[in-house]
């Protein structure tokens, strides 16, 4: 009887996602609603508040894109000269030849603070983040912070902009609202991915530990053979996947690679994990949704003729050998994204933004009818709320 009750308790806990840490960076946190009676808060009511004035901002711009240079210069000059803030940028930005020849940038160049990806720790130095680019820029910003992520505000200056809801035209007003604490938030869960190597299980070397915002992908890599992957849920073997690989994604990532592989889309406020096979050999294995509180374990099957490869949000690609394992859980360190005023994360409000982005893509590929300004071929996808 006690064993049955213990199993029931464990199962009940596994159905719930871990409570997200309500603090983002050194001085940002979720505003507590004094009128709340229940401990569960409506995601649409989440707001950002500061318990001390933000002083530092990290500005990340899309690389190798000349169209972003002028907005970047405008933004950093305004933050330094008008708002008196400490601005951090990547070291590579200071080495950009186009910026070095920009007379406006030279006025503030010496006042910028720099960091080097993978070498400098920004965990307790940044109060909030501003991204200039597309979704890839935002994913890169998330990877920079493997613990608490400061609040992120993303301006749409890239080719794909489902996660970047703001136009740059009125950036002064939008950034001021954030600095004054008048910011609606969307909390996007992240996945904690831990690689345990067979030959390092008894060593003191810490395992590879990464957080992803979109997905972790296990595939066959350069091998011509099908991958053979064992999937475990809370320690129990669920299935063995034969195919090109496996995608484990967050609700945010469900509208990226996963939906292209045939998965359903999950709203970002739903506590869940999406598991999607890539071109499975058996048609009986379809994409599945599991509770956010479970632990997934992925390993190369002993019967596999080849190794597998794993990547995290498209980066840090590594090989998985026989005996290695990848553990995936929902992290407590969610990412807080600044939500556009008047929008509701519980509605599919990104449709207009998707159509706009589709037209930009169409111009690159020559599929836009210049007479009617209609776009062909891209609006069939439905990643509306990203």
Short mmCIF file of C-alpha atoms in Angstrom, two decimals:
data_model
loop_
_atom_site.label_atom_id
_atom_site.label_comp_id
_atom_site.label_asym_id
_atom_site.label_seq_id
_atom_site.Cartn_x
_atom_site.Cartn_y
_atom_site.Cartn_z
CA UNK A 1 0.00 0.00 0.00
CA UNK A 2 2.81 2.37 0.89
CA UNK A 3 4.60 1.51 -2.37
CA UNK A 4 1.44 2.28 -4.35
CA UNK A 5 1.04 5.61 -2.56
CA UNK A 6 4.70 6.47 -3.21
CA UNK A 7 4.30 5.70 -6.91
CA UNK A 8 1.15 7.84 -7.02
CA UNK A 9 2.94 10.74 -5.32
CA UNK A 10 5.86 10.51 -7.73
CA UNK A 11 3.54 10.45 -10.71
CA UNK A 12 1.55 13.43 -9.42
CA UNK A 13 4.71 15.48 -8.99
CA UNK A 14 5.90 14.55 -12.47
CA UNK A 15 2.79 16.06 -14.05
CA UNK A 16 3.81 19.53 -12.94
CA UNK A 17 6.60 21.66 -14.31
CA UNK A 18 9.18 23.00 -11.85
CA UNK A 19 8.23 26.45 -10.61
CA UNK A 20 10.25 28.99 -12.63
CA UNK A 21 12.68 31.16 -10.73
CA UNK A 22 10.94 34.57 -10.54
CA UNK A 23 14.20 36.55 -10.72
CA UNK A 24 15.92 37.58 -13.96
CA UNK A 25 19.43 38.96 -13.72
CA UNK A 26 20.71 41.05 -10.81
CA UNK A 27 17.67 43.32 -10.37
CA UNK A 28 14.65 42.10 -12.35
CA UNK A 29 11.80 39.91 -11.14
CA UNK A 30 8.11 39.17 -11.68
CA UNK A 31 5.80 41.66 -10.03
CA UNK A 32 3.69 40.04 -7.32
CA UNK A 33 -0.03 40.68 -7.57
CA UNK A 34 -1.34 41.46 -4.08
CA UNK A 35 -4.88 40.60 -5.17
CA UNK A 36 -3.93 37.02 -5.99
CA UNK A 37 -5.41 34.36 -3.75
CA UNK A 38 -4.13 31.31 -5.62
CA UNK A 39 -0.45 30.62 -6.11
CA UNK A 40 -1.00 30.01 -9.83
CA UNK A 41 -0.80 33.22 -11.83
CA UNK A 42 -2.44 33.85 -15.18
CA UNK A 43 0.43 34.08 -17.71
CA UNK A 44 -1.32 37.04 -19.35
CA UNK A 45 -0.98 39.08 -16.15
CA UNK A 46 2.77 38.66 -15.61
CA UNK A 47 4.65 41.95 -15.36
CA UNK A 48 8.26 42.94 -14.81
CA UNK A 49 9.32 45.00 -11.84
CA UNK A 50 12.73 46.25 -10.67
CA UNK A 51 13.76 46.18 -7.02
CA UNK A 52 16.64 48.48 -7.93
CA UNK A 53 17.12 50.70 -10.95
CA UNK A 54 18.68 48.86 -13.92
CA UNK A 55 22.06 50.29 -14.86
CA UNK A 56 23.61 47.82 -17.31
CA UNK A 57 22.30 46.61 -20.64
CA UNK A 58 23.68 44.06 -23.10
CA UNK A 59 23.07 44.94 -26.75
CA UNK A 60 23.39 42.04 -29.19
CA UNK A 61 23.10 42.70 -32.90
CA UNK A 62 22.82 40.39 -35.86
CA UNK A 63 26.26 39.68 -37.31
CA UNK A 64 27.30 40.27 -40.89
CA UNK A 65 24.28 42.46 -41.63
CA UNK A 66 24.99 46.04 -42.70
CA UNK A 67 21.33 47.04 -42.33
CA UNK A 68 21.56 46.61 -38.55
CA UNK A 69 24.58 48.91 -38.10
CA UNK A 70 22.74 52.24 -38.10
CA UNK A 71 20.00 51.12 -35.67
CA UNK A 72 22.72 49.68 -33.45
CA UNK A 73 24.61 52.98 -33.39
CA UNK A 74 21.41 54.93 -32.68
CA UNK A 75 20.51 52.63 -29.81
CA UNK A 76 23.87 52.56 -28.02
CA UNK A 77 24.31 56.33 -28.34
CA UNK A 78 20.85 56.93 -26.89
CA UNK A 79 21.42 54.49 -24.02
CA UNK A 80 24.76 56.08 -23.11
CA UNK A 81 24.05 59.76 -23.72
CA UNK A 82 20.37 59.98 -22.76
CA UNK A 83 19.86 57.18 -20.25
CA UNK A 84 23.38 57.19 -18.76
CA UNK A 85 23.58 53.41 -18.84
CA UNK A 86 26.53 51.06 -18.98
CA UNK A 87 26.34 49.26 -22.32
CA UNK A 88 27.96 45.87 -23.00
CA UNK A 89 28.63 44.58 -26.52
CA UNK A 90 30.57 41.66 -27.95
CA UNK A 91 34.28 42.12 -28.56
CA UNK A 92 33.72 41.25 -32.22
CA UNK A 93 31.47 44.32 -32.57
CA UNK A 94 34.38 46.61 -31.76
CA UNK A 95 36.39 44.94 -34.53
CA UNK A 96 33.73 45.52 -37.20
CA UNK A 97 35.36 47.61 -39.95
CA UNK A 98 32.07 49.23 -40.94
CA UNK A 99 31.53 50.47 -37.40
CA UNK A 100 35.11 51.65 -37.06
CA UNK A 101 34.54 53.94 -40.03
CA UNK A 102 31.27 55.28 -38.61
CA UNK A 103 31.72 58.82 -37.25
CA UNK A 104 28.67 58.59 -34.96
CA UNK A 105 29.94 55.37 -33.40
CA UNK A 106 33.36 56.85 -32.65
CA UNK A 107 31.76 59.21 -30.08
CA UNK A 108 30.68 56.34 -27.84
CA UNK A 109 33.13 53.60 -28.77
CA UNK A 110 35.42 54.18 -25.80
CA UNK A 111 32.46 54.10 -23.40
CA UNK A 112 31.32 50.61 -24.38
CA UNK A 113 32.12 47.57 -22.26
CA UNK A 114 33.02 44.36 -24.08
CA UNK A 115 32.86 40.64 -23.41
CA UNK A 116 34.07 37.48 -25.14
CA UNK A 117 31.68 34.61 -25.69
CA UNK A 118 32.72 31.54 -23.71
CA UNK A 119 35.38 33.39 -21.71
CA UNK A 120 33.65 36.19 -19.77
CA UNK A 121 30.86 35.50 -17.27
CA UNK A 122 27.99 37.99 -17.54
CA UNK A 123 25.67 36.34 -15.00
CA UNK A 124 25.70 39.11 -12.38
CA UNK A 125 26.67 42.01 -14.65
CA UNK A 126 23.67 42.48 -16.97
CA UNK A 127 20.30 43.90 -15.90
CA UNK A 128 18.51 43.44 -19.20
CA UNK A 129 19.18 42.54 -22.83
CA UNK A 130 18.27 44.21 -26.12
CA UNK A 131 18.47 42.15 -29.32
CA UNK A 132 18.66 43.65 -32.80
CA UNK A 133 18.03 40.95 -35.38
CA UNK A 134 15.87 37.89 -35.81
CA UNK A 135 15.10 34.72 -33.91
CA UNK A 136 18.66 33.43 -34.27
CA UNK A 137 19.97 36.49 -32.44
CA UNK A 138 17.54 35.85 -29.59
CA UNK A 139 18.55 32.19 -29.34
CA UNK A 140 22.19 33.25 -29.17
CA UNK A 141 21.37 35.64 -26.31
CA UNK A 142 19.70 32.79 -24.43
CA UNK A 143 22.77 30.56 -24.84
CA UNK A 144 25.01 33.24 -23.33
CA UNK A 145 23.20 32.87 -19.99
CA UNK A 146 23.23 29.31 -18.71
CA UNK A 147 21.66 30.31 -15.42
CA UNK A 148 19.28 33.20 -14.79
CA UNK A 149 18.54 35.18 -17.95
CA UNK A 150 17.95 38.93 -17.64
CA UNK A 151 14.73 40.20 -19.25
CA UNK A 152 15.04 40.28 -23.04
CA UNK A 153 13.63 42.87 -25.42
CA UNK A 154 13.90 41.94 -29.10
CA UNK A 155 13.56 44.30 -32.08
CA UNK A 156 12.68 42.78 -35.42
CA UNK A 157 15.61 43.51 -37.75
CA UNK A 158 16.23 40.04 -39.14
CA UNK A 159 14.76 37.65 -41.68
CA UNK A 160 12.79 35.49 -39.21
CA UNK A 161 11.01 37.44 -36.49
CA UNK A 162 8.48 35.27 -34.68
CA UNK A 163 10.18 35.87 -31.32
CA UNK A 164 10.95 39.55 -31.99
CA UNK A 165 7.67 41.50 -31.66
CA UNK A 166 8.99 45.08 -31.64
CA UNK A 167 9.65 47.46 -34.51
CA UNK A 168 12.66 49.72 -34.13
CA UNK A 169 10.95 52.96 -35.20
CA UNK A 170 9.87 53.90 -31.65
CA UNK A 171 12.64 52.18 -29.70
CA UNK A 172 13.02 55.10 -27.27
CA UNK A 173 9.46 54.71 -25.99
CA UNK A 174 9.65 50.93 -25.82
CA UNK A 175 12.96 50.81 -23.93
CA UNK A 176 11.83 53.57 -21.55
CA UNK A 177 8.77 51.51 -20.65
CA UNK A 178 11.05 48.62 -19.69
CA UNK A 179 13.35 50.84 -17.62
CA UNK A 180 10.34 52.26 -15.77
CA UNK A 181 8.98 48.80 -15.00
CA UNK A 182 5.93 48.97 -17.29
CA UNK A 183 6.64 45.74 -19.13
CA UNK A 184 4.41 42.75 -19.80
CA UNK A 185 6.28 39.45 -19.86
CA UNK A 186 6.04 36.09 -21.55
CA UNK A 187 7.92 33.36 -19.69
CA UNK A 188 9.39 30.80 -22.08
CA UNK A 189 10.60 27.55 -20.56
CA UNK A 190 14.05 26.17 -21.33
CA UNK A 191 15.38 22.63 -21.29
CA UNK A 192 18.37 21.55 -19.23
CA UNK A 193 20.46 19.04 -21.17
CA UNK A 194 23.15 16.97 -19.45
CA UNK A 195 25.51 14.64 -21.33
CA UNK A 196 27.00 11.83 -19.24
CA UNK A 197 29.94 10.10 -20.93
CA UNK A 198 30.53 6.40 -20.36
CA UNK A 199 34.25 6.88 -19.80
CA UNK A 200 33.69 9.82 -17.42
CA UNK A 201 30.97 8.44 -15.13
CA UNK A 202 33.42 7.80 -12.31
CA UNK A 203 35.59 10.85 -12.92
CA UNK A 204 35.42 14.20 -11.16
CA UNK A 205 35.02 16.06 -14.43
CA UNK A 206 31.58 17.75 -14.52
CA UNK A 207 29.29 16.56 -17.34
CA UNK A 208 28.28 18.81 -20.24
CA UNK A 209 25.36 20.92 -18.98
CA UNK A 210 23.52 23.28 -21.35
CA UNK A 211 20.20 25.15 -21.45
CA UNK A 212 18.25 25.46 -24.69
CA UNK A 213 15.32 27.67 -25.60
CA UNK A 214 14.13 25.87 -28.74
CA UNK A 215 15.25 22.27 -28.95
CA UNK A 216 17.92 19.63 -28.55
CA UNK A 217 18.36 17.43 -31.63
CA UNK A 218 19.88 13.95 -31.72
CA UNK A 219 20.57 12.76 -35.28
CA UNK A 220 22.67 10.29 -37.26
CA UNK A 221 25.20 12.89 -38.35
CA UNK A 222 27.30 11.97 -41.41
CA UNK A 223 26.50 8.25 -41.12
CA UNK A 224 24.59 6.65 -44.04
CA UNK A 225 22.81 4.28 -41.62
CA UNK A 226 19.61 4.89 -39.68
CA UNK A 227 20.13 6.07 -36.13
CA UNK A 228 18.91 3.75 -33.39
CA UNK A 229 18.08 5.69 -30.24
CA UNK A 230 16.64 4.45 -26.94
CA UNK A 231 14.18 6.81 -25.21
CA UNK A 232 13.44 6.61 -21.47
CA UNK A 233 10.85 8.56 -19.48
CA UNK A 234 11.44 8.80 -15.72
CA UNK A 235 13.73 5.78 -15.95
CA UNK A 236 11.32 3.59 -17.92
CA UNK A 237 12.09 2.54 -21.48
CA UNK A 238 9.42 3.99 -23.78
CA UNK A 239 10.60 3.12 -27.26
CA UNK A 240 13.57 2.75 -29.57
CA UNK A 241 13.63 5.23 -32.42
CA UNK A 242 14.93 4.15 -35.81
CA UNK A 243 15.18 6.98 -38.29
CA UNK A 244 17.12 10.15 -38.93
CA UNK A 245 16.93 11.25 -35.31
CA UNK A 246 14.88 12.76 -32.51
CA UNK A 247 13.85 16.32 -31.56
CA UNK A 248 13.11 17.26 -27.95
CA UNK A 249 11.68 20.76 -27.87
CA UNK A 250 10.13 23.33 -25.58
CA UNK A 251 6.69 24.80 -26.37
CA UNK A 252 8.55 27.71 -27.97
CA UNK A 253 10.63 25.32 -30.05
CA UNK A 254 7.58 23.28 -31.06
CA UNK A 255 6.94 25.83 -33.81
CA UNK A 256 10.48 25.57 -35.18
CA UNK A 257 12.23 22.37 -36.31
CA UNK A 258 9.60 20.19 -34.62
CA UNK A 259 6.64 21.52 -36.60
CA UNK A 260 8.62 21.06 -39.82
CA UNK A 261 9.05 17.40 -38.81
CA UNK A 262 5.30 16.95 -38.36
CA UNK A 263 4.75 17.89 -34.70
CA UNK A 264 1.88 19.90 -33.29
CA UNK A 265 2.38 23.45 -32.09
CA UNK A 266 2.25 24.12 -28.35
CA UNK A 267 1.48 27.49 -26.84
CA UNK A 268 4.51 28.86 -24.90
CA UNK A 269 2.49 29.07 -21.65
CA UNK A 270 1.71 25.32 -21.66
CA UNK A 271 4.03 23.33 -19.33
CA UNK A 272 5.08 20.52 -21.64
CA UNK A 273 7.90 18.92 -23.63
CA UNK A 274 7.49 17.86 -27.26
CA UNK A 275 9.22 14.69 -28.48
CA UNK A 276 9.34 14.39 -32.28
CA UNK A 277 10.99 11.69 -34.42
CA UNK A 278 12.80 12.79 -37.58
CA UNK A 279 11.71 10.63 -40.53
CA UNK A 280 11.04 7.53 -38.39
CA UNK A 281 11.39 4.10 -40.00
CA UNK A 282 8.23 3.00 -38.19
CA UNK A 283 5.13 5.08 -38.93
CA UNK A 284 3.63 4.02 -35.60
CA UNK A 285 5.85 6.45 -33.68
CA UNK A 286 4.29 9.87 -33.94
CA UNK A 287 5.20 13.11 -32.09
CA UNK A 288 4.20 12.99 -28.43
CA UNK A 289 3.70 15.61 -25.73
CA UNK A 290 4.87 14.77 -22.20
CA UNK A 291 4.47 16.73 -18.94
CA UNK A 292 7.10 19.33 -18.22
CA UNK A 293 8.03 17.67 -14.94
CA UNK A 294 9.35 14.42 -16.38
CA UNK A 295 12.95 13.42 -17.01
CA UNK A 296 13.82 12.20 -20.50
CA UNK A 297 16.90 10.10 -21.12
CA UNK A 298 18.27 9.46 -24.60
CA UNK A 299 21.05 7.02 -25.42
CA UNK A 300 22.50 5.25 -28.44
CA UNK A 301 20.99 1.77 -28.63
CA UNK A 302 23.45 -1.11 -28.13
CA UNK A 303 22.14 -2.48 -31.44
CA UNK A 304 22.97 0.71 -33.33
CA UNK A 305 25.52 0.35 -36.13
CA UNK A 306 26.74 3.91 -35.70
CA UNK A 307 27.03 6.71 -33.17
CA UNK A 308 24.72 9.72 -32.95
CA UNK A 309 25.24 13.46 -32.87
CA UNK A 310 23.56 16.03 -30.65
CA UNK A 311 23.17 19.80 -31.06
CA UNK A 312 21.67 22.43 -28.75
CA UNK A 313 19.66 25.19 -30.42
CA UNK A 314 21.74 24.47 -33.51
CA UNK A 315 25.06 24.95 -31.69
CA UNK A 316 27.65 23.00 -29.66
CA UNK A 317 27.38 19.91 -31.86
CA UNK A 318 28.86 16.82 -30.19
CA UNK A 319 29.06 13.09 -30.86
CA UNK A 320 27.22 10.58 -28.66
CA UNK A 321 28.97 7.21 -28.40
CA UNK A 322 27.66 3.86 -27.23
CA UNK A 323 27.22 4.05 -23.46
CA UNK A 324 26.80 7.84 -23.39
CA UNK A 325 23.47 9.31 -22.32
CA UNK A 326 21.64 12.62 -22.68
CA UNK A 327 19.25 13.68 -19.91
CA UNK A 328 16.65 16.37 -20.67
CA UNK A 329 14.48 18.13 -18.07
CA UNK A 330 12.60 21.40 -17.85
CA UNK A 331 14.80 24.04 -16.23
CA UNK A 332 13.71 26.37 -13.47
CA UNK A 333 15.59 29.14 -15.26
CA UNK A 334 12.94 30.34 -17.71
CA UNK A 335 13.54 33.19 -20.15
CA UNK A 336 11.52 36.35 -19.64
CA UNK A 337 10.69 38.08 -22.92
CA UNK A 338 9.26 41.57 -23.11
CA UNK A 339 5.76 41.26 -24.59
CA UNK A 340 4.27 43.92 -26.84
CA UNK A 341 1.72 46.22 -25.19
CA UNK A 342 -1.82 45.11 -25.89
CA UNK A 343 -0.83 41.61 -26.98
CA UNK A 344 -1.86 38.48 -25.13
CA UNK A 345 0.37 35.40 -25.06
CA UNK A 346 -2.78 33.29 -24.91
CA UNK A 347 -3.84 34.45 -28.37
CA UNK A 348 -2.26 33.76 -31.75
CA UNK A 349 -1.31 37.40 -32.15
CA UNK A 350 1.79 36.80 -34.24
CA UNK A 351 -0.08 36.18 -37.50
CA UNK A 352 0.47 39.71 -38.78
CA UNK A 353 4.16 39.51 -37.92
CA UNK A 354 4.45 36.20 -39.74
CA UNK A 355 2.90 37.61 -42.89
CA UNK A 356 5.27 40.59 -42.71
CA UNK A 357 8.27 38.31 -42.30
CA UNK A 358 7.02 36.10 -45.13
CA UNK A 359 7.02 39.08 -47.45
CA UNK A 360 10.60 39.89 -46.53
CA UNK A 361 11.60 36.31 -47.30
CA UNK A 362 9.69 36.46 -50.55
CA UNK A 363 11.64 39.51 -51.66
CA UNK A 364 14.87 37.58 -51.11
CA UNK A 365 13.61 34.63 -53.16
CA UNK A 366 11.76 36.60 -55.84
CA UNK A 367 8.33 35.13 -55.10
CA UNK A 368 6.54 38.41 -54.47
CA UNK A 369 4.12 39.76 -57.09
CA UNK A 370 5.20 43.40 -57.34
CA UNK A 371 1.89 44.50 -58.83
CA UNK A 372 -0.38 43.09 -56.13
CA UNK A 373 2.21 42.79 -53.32
CA UNK A 374 0.96 39.29 -52.64
CA UNK A 375 3.30 36.68 -51.26
CA UNK A 376 3.22 33.12 -52.50
CA UNK A 377 4.29 29.95 -50.75
CA UNK A 378 5.21 31.08 -47.23
CA UNK A 379 1.89 31.77 -45.48
CA UNK A 380 0.94 28.11 -45.34
CA UNK A 381 2.87 27.68 -42.10
CA UNK A 382 1.22 28.69 -38.86
CA UNK A 383 3.88 29.74 -36.35
CA UNK A 384 1.64 32.59 -35.26
CA UNK A 385 2.48 33.07 -31.62
CA UNK A 386 6.26 33.00 -31.82
#
